[in-house]
XYZ file of C-alpha atoms in Angstrom:
432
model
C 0.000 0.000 0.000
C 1.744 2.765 -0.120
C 1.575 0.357 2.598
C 4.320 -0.956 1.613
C 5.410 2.380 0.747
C 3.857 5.152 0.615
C 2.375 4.793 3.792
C 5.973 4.014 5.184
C 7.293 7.420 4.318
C 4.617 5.914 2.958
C 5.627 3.999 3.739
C 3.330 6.390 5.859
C 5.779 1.983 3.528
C 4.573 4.306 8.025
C 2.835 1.235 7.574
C 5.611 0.178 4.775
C 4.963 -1.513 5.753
C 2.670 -2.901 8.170
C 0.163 -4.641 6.551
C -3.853 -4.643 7.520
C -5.135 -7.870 7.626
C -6.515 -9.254 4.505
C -10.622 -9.640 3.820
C -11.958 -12.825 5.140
C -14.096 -14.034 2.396
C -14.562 -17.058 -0.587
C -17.758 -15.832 -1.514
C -17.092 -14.113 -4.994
C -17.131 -15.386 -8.403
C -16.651 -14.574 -11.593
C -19.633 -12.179 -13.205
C -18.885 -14.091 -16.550
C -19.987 -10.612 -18.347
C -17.744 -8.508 -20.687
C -20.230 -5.252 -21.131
C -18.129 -2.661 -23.658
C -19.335 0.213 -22.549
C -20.983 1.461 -19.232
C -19.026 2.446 -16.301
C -16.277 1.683 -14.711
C -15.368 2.488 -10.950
C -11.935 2.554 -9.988
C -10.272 3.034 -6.329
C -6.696 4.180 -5.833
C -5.533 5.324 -2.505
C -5.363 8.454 -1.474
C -1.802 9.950 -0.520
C -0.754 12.682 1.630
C -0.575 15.370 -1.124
C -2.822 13.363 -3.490
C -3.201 16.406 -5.857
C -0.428 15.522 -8.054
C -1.311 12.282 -8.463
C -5.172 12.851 -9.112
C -3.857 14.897 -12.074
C -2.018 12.444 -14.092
C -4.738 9.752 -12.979
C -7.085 12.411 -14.301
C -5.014 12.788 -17.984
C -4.854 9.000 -18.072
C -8.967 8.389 -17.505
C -9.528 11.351 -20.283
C -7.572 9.552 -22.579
C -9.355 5.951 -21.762
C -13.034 7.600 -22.350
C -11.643 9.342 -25.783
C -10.612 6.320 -26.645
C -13.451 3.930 -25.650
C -16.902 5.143 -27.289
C -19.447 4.919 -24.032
C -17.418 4.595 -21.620
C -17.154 6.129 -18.399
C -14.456 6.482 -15.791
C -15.376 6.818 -11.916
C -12.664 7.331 -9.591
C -12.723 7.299 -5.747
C -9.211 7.612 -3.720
C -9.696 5.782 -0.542
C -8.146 5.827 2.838
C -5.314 3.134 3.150
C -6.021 2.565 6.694
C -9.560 1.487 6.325
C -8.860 -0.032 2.965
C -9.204 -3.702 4.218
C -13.044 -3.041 5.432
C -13.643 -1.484 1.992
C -12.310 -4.436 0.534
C -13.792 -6.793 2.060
C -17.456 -5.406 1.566
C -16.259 -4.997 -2.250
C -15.697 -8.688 -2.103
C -18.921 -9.756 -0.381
C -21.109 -7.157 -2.266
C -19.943 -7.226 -5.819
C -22.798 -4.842 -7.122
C -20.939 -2.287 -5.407
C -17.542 -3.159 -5.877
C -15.046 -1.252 -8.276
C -13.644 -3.078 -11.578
C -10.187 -2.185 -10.638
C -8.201 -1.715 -7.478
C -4.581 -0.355 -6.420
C -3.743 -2.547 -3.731
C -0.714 -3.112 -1.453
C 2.086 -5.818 -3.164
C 1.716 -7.917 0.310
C -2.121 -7.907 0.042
C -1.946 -10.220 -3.455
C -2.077 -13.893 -1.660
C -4.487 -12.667 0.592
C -6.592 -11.176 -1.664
C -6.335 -14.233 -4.125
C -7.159 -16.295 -1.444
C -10.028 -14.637 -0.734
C -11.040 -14.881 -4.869
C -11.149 -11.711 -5.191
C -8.757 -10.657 -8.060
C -8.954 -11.931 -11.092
C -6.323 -13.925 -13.081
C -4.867 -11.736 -16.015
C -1.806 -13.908 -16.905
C -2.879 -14.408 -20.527
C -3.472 -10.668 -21.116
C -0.177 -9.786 -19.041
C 1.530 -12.220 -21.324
C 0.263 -10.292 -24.226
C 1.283 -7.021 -22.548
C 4.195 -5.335 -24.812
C 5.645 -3.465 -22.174
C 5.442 -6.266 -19.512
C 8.472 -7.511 -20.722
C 10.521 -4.424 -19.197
C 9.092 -5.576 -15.621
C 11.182 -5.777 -12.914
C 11.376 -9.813 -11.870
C 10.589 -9.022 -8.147
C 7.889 -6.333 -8.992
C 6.124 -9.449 -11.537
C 6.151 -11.747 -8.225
C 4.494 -9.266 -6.502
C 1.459 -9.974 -8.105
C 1.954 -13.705 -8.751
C 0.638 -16.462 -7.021
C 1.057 -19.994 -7.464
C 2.256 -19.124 -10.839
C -0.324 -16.803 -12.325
C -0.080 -13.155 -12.091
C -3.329 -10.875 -10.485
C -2.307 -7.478 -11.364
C 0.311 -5.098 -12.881
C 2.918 -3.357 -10.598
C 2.498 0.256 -10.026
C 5.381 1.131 -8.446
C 8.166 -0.090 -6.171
C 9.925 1.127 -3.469
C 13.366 -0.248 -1.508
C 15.483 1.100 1.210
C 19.421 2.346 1.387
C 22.050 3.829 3.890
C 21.699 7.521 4.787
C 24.834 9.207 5.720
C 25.951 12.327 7.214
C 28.459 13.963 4.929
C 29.326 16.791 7.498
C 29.978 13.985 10.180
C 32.073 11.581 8.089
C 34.343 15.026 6.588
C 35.104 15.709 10.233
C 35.520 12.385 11.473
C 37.373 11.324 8.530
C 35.275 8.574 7.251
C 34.136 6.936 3.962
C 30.886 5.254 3.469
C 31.135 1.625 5.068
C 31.133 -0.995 2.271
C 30.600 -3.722 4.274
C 28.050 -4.699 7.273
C 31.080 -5.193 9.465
C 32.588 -1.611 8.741
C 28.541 -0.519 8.803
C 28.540 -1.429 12.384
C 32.043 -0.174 13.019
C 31.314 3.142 11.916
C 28.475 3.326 13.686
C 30.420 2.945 17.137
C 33.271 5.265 16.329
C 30.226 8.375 15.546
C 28.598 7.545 18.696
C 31.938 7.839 20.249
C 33.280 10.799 19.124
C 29.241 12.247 19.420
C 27.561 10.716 21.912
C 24.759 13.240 21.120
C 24.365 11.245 18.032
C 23.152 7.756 17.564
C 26.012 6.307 15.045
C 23.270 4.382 12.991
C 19.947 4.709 13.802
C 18.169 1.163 14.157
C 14.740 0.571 15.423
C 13.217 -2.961 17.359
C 9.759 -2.706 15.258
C 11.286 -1.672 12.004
C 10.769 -4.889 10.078
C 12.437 -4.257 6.548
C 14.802 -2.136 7.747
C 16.203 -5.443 9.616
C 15.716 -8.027 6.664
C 18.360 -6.773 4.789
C 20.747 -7.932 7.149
C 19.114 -11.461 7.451
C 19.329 -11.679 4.014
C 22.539 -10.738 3.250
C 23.854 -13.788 5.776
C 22.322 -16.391 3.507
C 18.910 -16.725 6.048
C 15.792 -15.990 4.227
C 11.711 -15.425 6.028
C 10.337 -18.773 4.471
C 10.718 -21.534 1.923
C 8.275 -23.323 0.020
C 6.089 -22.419 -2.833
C 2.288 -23.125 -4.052
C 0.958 -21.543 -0.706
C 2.660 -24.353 1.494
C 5.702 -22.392 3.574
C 7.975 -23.169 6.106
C 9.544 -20.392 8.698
C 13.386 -20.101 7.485
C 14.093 -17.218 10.048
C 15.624 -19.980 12.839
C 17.940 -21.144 10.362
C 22.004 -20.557 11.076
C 22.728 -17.968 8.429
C 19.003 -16.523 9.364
C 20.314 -16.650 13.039
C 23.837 -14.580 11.945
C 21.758 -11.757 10.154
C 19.797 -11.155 13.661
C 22.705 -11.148 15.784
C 24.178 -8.915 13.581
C 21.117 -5.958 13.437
C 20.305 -6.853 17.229
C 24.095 -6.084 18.243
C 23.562 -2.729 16.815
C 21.151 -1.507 20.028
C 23.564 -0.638 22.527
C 25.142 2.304 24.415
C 27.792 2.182 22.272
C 25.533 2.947 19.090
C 21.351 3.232 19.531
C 20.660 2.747 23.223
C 17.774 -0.228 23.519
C 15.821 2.099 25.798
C 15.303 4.337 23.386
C 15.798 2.118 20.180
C 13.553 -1.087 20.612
C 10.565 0.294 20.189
C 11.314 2.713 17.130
C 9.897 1.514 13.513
C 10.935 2.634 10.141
C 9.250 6.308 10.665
C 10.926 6.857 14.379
C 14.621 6.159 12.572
C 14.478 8.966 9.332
C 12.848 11.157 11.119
C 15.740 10.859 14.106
C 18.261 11.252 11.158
C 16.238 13.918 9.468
C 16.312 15.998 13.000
C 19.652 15.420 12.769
C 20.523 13.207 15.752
C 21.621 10.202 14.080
C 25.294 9.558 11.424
C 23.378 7.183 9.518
C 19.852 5.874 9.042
C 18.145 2.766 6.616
C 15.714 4.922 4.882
C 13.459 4.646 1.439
C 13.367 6.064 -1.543
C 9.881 7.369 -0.475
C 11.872 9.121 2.264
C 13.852 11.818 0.597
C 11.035 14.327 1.195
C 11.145 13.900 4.571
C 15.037 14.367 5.315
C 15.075 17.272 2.589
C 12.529 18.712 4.765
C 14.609 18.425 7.819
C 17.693 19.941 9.454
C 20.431 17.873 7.407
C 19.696 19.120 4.048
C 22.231 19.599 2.128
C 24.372 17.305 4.263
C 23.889 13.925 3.509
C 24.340 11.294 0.822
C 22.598 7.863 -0.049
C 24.547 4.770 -1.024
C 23.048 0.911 -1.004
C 23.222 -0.564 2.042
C 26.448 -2.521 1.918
C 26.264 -6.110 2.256
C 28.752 -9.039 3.969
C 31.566 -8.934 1.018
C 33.423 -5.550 0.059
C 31.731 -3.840 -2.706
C 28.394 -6.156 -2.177
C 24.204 -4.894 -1.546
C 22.562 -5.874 0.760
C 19.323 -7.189 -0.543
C 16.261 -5.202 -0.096
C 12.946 -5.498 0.626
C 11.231 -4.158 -2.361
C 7.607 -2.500 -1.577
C 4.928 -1.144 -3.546
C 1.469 -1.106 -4.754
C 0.193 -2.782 -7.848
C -3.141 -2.484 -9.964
C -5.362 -5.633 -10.489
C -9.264 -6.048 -11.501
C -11.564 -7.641 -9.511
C -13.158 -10.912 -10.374
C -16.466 -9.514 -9.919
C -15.881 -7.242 -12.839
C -18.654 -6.859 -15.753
C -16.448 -5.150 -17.564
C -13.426 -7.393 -18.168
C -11.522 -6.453 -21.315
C -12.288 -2.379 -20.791
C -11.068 -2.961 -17.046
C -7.531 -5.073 -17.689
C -7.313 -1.713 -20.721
C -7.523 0.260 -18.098
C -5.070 -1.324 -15.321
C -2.813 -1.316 -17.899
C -3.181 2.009 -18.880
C -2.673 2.793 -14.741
C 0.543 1.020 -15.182
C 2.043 1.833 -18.041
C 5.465 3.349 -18.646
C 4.202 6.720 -19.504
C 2.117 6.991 -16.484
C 4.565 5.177 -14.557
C 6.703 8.326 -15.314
C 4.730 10.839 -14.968
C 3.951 9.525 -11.205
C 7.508 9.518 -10.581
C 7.834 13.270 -11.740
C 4.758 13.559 -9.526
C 4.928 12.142 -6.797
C 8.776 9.944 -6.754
C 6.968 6.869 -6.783
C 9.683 4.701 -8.603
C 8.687 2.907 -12.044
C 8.524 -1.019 -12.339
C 9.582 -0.738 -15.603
C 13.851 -1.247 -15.666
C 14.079 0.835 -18.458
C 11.720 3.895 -17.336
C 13.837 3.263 -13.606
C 16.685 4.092 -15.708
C 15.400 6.690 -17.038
C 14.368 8.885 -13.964
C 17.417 7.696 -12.788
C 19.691 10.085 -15.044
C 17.129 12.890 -14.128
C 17.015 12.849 -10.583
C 20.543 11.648 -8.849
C 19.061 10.808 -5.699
C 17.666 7.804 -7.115
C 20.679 6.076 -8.219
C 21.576 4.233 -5.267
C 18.023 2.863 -5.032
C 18.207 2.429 -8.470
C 21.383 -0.131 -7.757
C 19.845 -1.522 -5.291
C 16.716 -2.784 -7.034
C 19.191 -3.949 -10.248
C 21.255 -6.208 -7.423
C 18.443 -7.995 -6.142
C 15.130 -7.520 -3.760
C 13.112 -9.957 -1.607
C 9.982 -10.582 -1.457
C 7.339 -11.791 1.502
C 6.013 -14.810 0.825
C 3.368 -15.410 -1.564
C 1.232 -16.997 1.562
C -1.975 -14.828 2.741
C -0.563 -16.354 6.173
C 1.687 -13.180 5.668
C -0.870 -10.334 6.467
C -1.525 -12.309 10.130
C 2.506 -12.990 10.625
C 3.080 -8.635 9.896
C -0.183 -7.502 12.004
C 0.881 -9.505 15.077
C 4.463 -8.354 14.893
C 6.219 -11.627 14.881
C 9.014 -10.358 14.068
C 9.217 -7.123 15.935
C 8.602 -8.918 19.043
C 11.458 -11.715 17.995
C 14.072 -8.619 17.639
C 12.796 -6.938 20.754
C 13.409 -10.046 22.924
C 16.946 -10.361 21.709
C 17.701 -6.546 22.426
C 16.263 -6.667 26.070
C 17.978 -10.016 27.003
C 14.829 -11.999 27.463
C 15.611 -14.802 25.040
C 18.958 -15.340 23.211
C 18.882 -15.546 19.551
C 18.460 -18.829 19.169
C 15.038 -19.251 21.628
C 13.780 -16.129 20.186
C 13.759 -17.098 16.429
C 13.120 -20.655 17.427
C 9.696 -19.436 19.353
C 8.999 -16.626 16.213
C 9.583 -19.797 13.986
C 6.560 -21.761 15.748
C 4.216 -18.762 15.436
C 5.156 -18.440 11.454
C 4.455 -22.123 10.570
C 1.034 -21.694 12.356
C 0.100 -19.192 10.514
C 1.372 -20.718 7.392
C -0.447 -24.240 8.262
C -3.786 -21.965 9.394
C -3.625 -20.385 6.077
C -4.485 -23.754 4.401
């Protein structure tokens, strides 16, 4: 949703990423209609300065009715927070659902669980400009091999950096986790006003990076059946290694456990912190703050010299519901949403970053601050699992909770991913 983004900077991605619980529901089917005219209602979320984007949404419906004889377009922006009620009744009510939705990249299981999107792999196929889409942004809307939407945009997470307070110190950017941590120490050191890097306990994908760049990964499996990976030994390394970060000597835990993605940029953006794992959707927010002008972004290094850590990549995609009557006008239209043009146009908009590699690329020579998430996408992003067991493992903080126990000493690393383990493969086996 912006959830995974937009609501965290968006994220709001705050919620980047916390995701509402998915609509409970197997009641819809398919309206077997294709209507060619009529109209067609549409909900997109609505964003914190939604004026931008209500403009080029506004250019792309124009076009759509010029271009389809009888047809009208009817959008509503809705409130991300209260999207999963809206949803649901869309679900259970399809006489007053929309024909297409923007949804949040972790909803897609869920929501195809719940049979509410409908499968558009053939017309994706047939999609020229599909072929440009980023391979984690196409398995954001695929499950069990067929694909329930088109990716709208994507978002990932780097290292912010304090150029003032490396130039005095005399430091370079870390390129690996080990110098990440060790630079950390020697800012809080020599400024124990500032927190070296700023880490939070409840900031989820701003600790997966370092899970996955020890060889652990959240799950494995695939066709809906998953297995907890996060009590594995490389799994085990990558917490030890973001846990050992809360400290004195770096982010006190009394003050650091309970911070989430929004508590850490805006720390760095008030200018208490060296350094800071922040999103692309949180430039506006530091630029807004007291260390413009003095900072830089560079991928979060991973375990080898000159590696990335790999990134959670968030976002919202477009799909249309099952319920539709107006199938071949609506999958016209998502793909009109998610074009490349408009794709670009959002980015000049709003910064939401294309799907597309080649538009990325693109905005990428326009505006430099999006290079380093640019290279961070091209080395690789995770993904949540394509489960709908996800939405219940995120809204009761499984993982959170498994960090926070490590940084208050209640459980050792090993207990405390063994016991998050056990709540993951419940949810997993409850999720059928």
């Amino acid at each position: 949703m912006n959830l995974s983004v937009r609501c965290a900077g968006l994220t709001a991605l705050a919620a980047l990423l916390v995701t509402a619980c998915a609509p409970q529901t197997s009641s819809n089917s398919s309206s077997g209609k294709d209507e060619k005219t009529g109209t067609l209602r549409v909900w997109l979320f609505q964003e914190v300065g939604n004026a931008p984007k209500q403009k080029v949404v506004d250019s792309v419906v124009a076009g759509f009715e010029r271009a389809h004889e009888g047809t009208k377009v009817d959008v509503e922006y809705i409130p991300v927070d209260t999207r999963a009620q809206r949803v649901k009744a869309a679900f259970n009510d399809p006489a007053s659902a929309p024909d297409v939705i923007e949804y949040g990249n972790t909803d897609t299981a869920g929501y195809v669980k719940d049979g509410g999107l409908l499968d558009v792999t053939k017309e994706f196929g047939d999609w020229a400009e599909a072929e440009d889409t980023d391979p984690t942004a196409k398995q954001s809307v695929t499950v069990d091999g067929k694909l329930y939407g088109a990716p709208f945009y994507v978002g990932v997470r780097a290292l912010y950096y304090r150029t003032d307070v490396f130039r005095e110190l005399g430091l370079s950017a870390p390129r690996t986790m080990d110098e990440l941590a060790s630079t950390a120490r020697k800012i809080r050191a020599a400024k124990p006003e500032l927190y070296g890097l700023v880490v939070g306990g409840a900031y989820t994908y701003g600790a997966m990076p370092f899970v996955w760049a020890n060889g652990g990964e959240l799950a494995h499996g695939k066709s809906g059946s998953y297995a907890s990976g996060i009590d594995s030994p490389q799994a085990r390394k990558g917490i030890k290694a973001y846990t050992s970060l809360f400290g004195d000597d770096n982010c006190p835990a009394a003050k650091c456990a309970g911070m989430g993605g929004n508590d850490t940029i805006s720390a760095f953006a008030a200018g208490k912190a060296g350094m800071a794992i922040g999103g692309d959707f949180s430039h506006t927010a530091v630029e807004a703050g007291k260390v413009k002008g003095k900072y830089a972004v560079v991928p979060l290094p991973g375990v080898r010299p000159g590696s990335i850590a790999p990134a959670f990549a968030g976002g919202n995609n477009i799909g249309v519901l099952k319920s539709t009557s107006h199938r071949t006008l609506a999958v016209r239209l998502m793909e009109q949403l998610a074009s490349k043009k408009t794709q670009g146009e959002l980015f000049d908009a709003m910064g939401f970053l294309p799907t597309f590699t080649d538009v990325r690329q693109q905005v990428a020579r326009q505006e430099p601050f999006v290079k380093p998430f640019v290279r961070t996408l091209s080395a690789g992003t995770r993904f949540v699992p394509a489960s709908p067991a996800w939405a219940q493992i995120d809204s009761t903080l499984v993982l959170p909770t498994m960090f926070q126990e490590v940084i208050s000493g209640k459980k050792d690393v090993a207990k405390a991913s063994d016991d998050a383990a056990k709540k993951m493969n419940d949810a997993f086996g409850s999720a059928g």
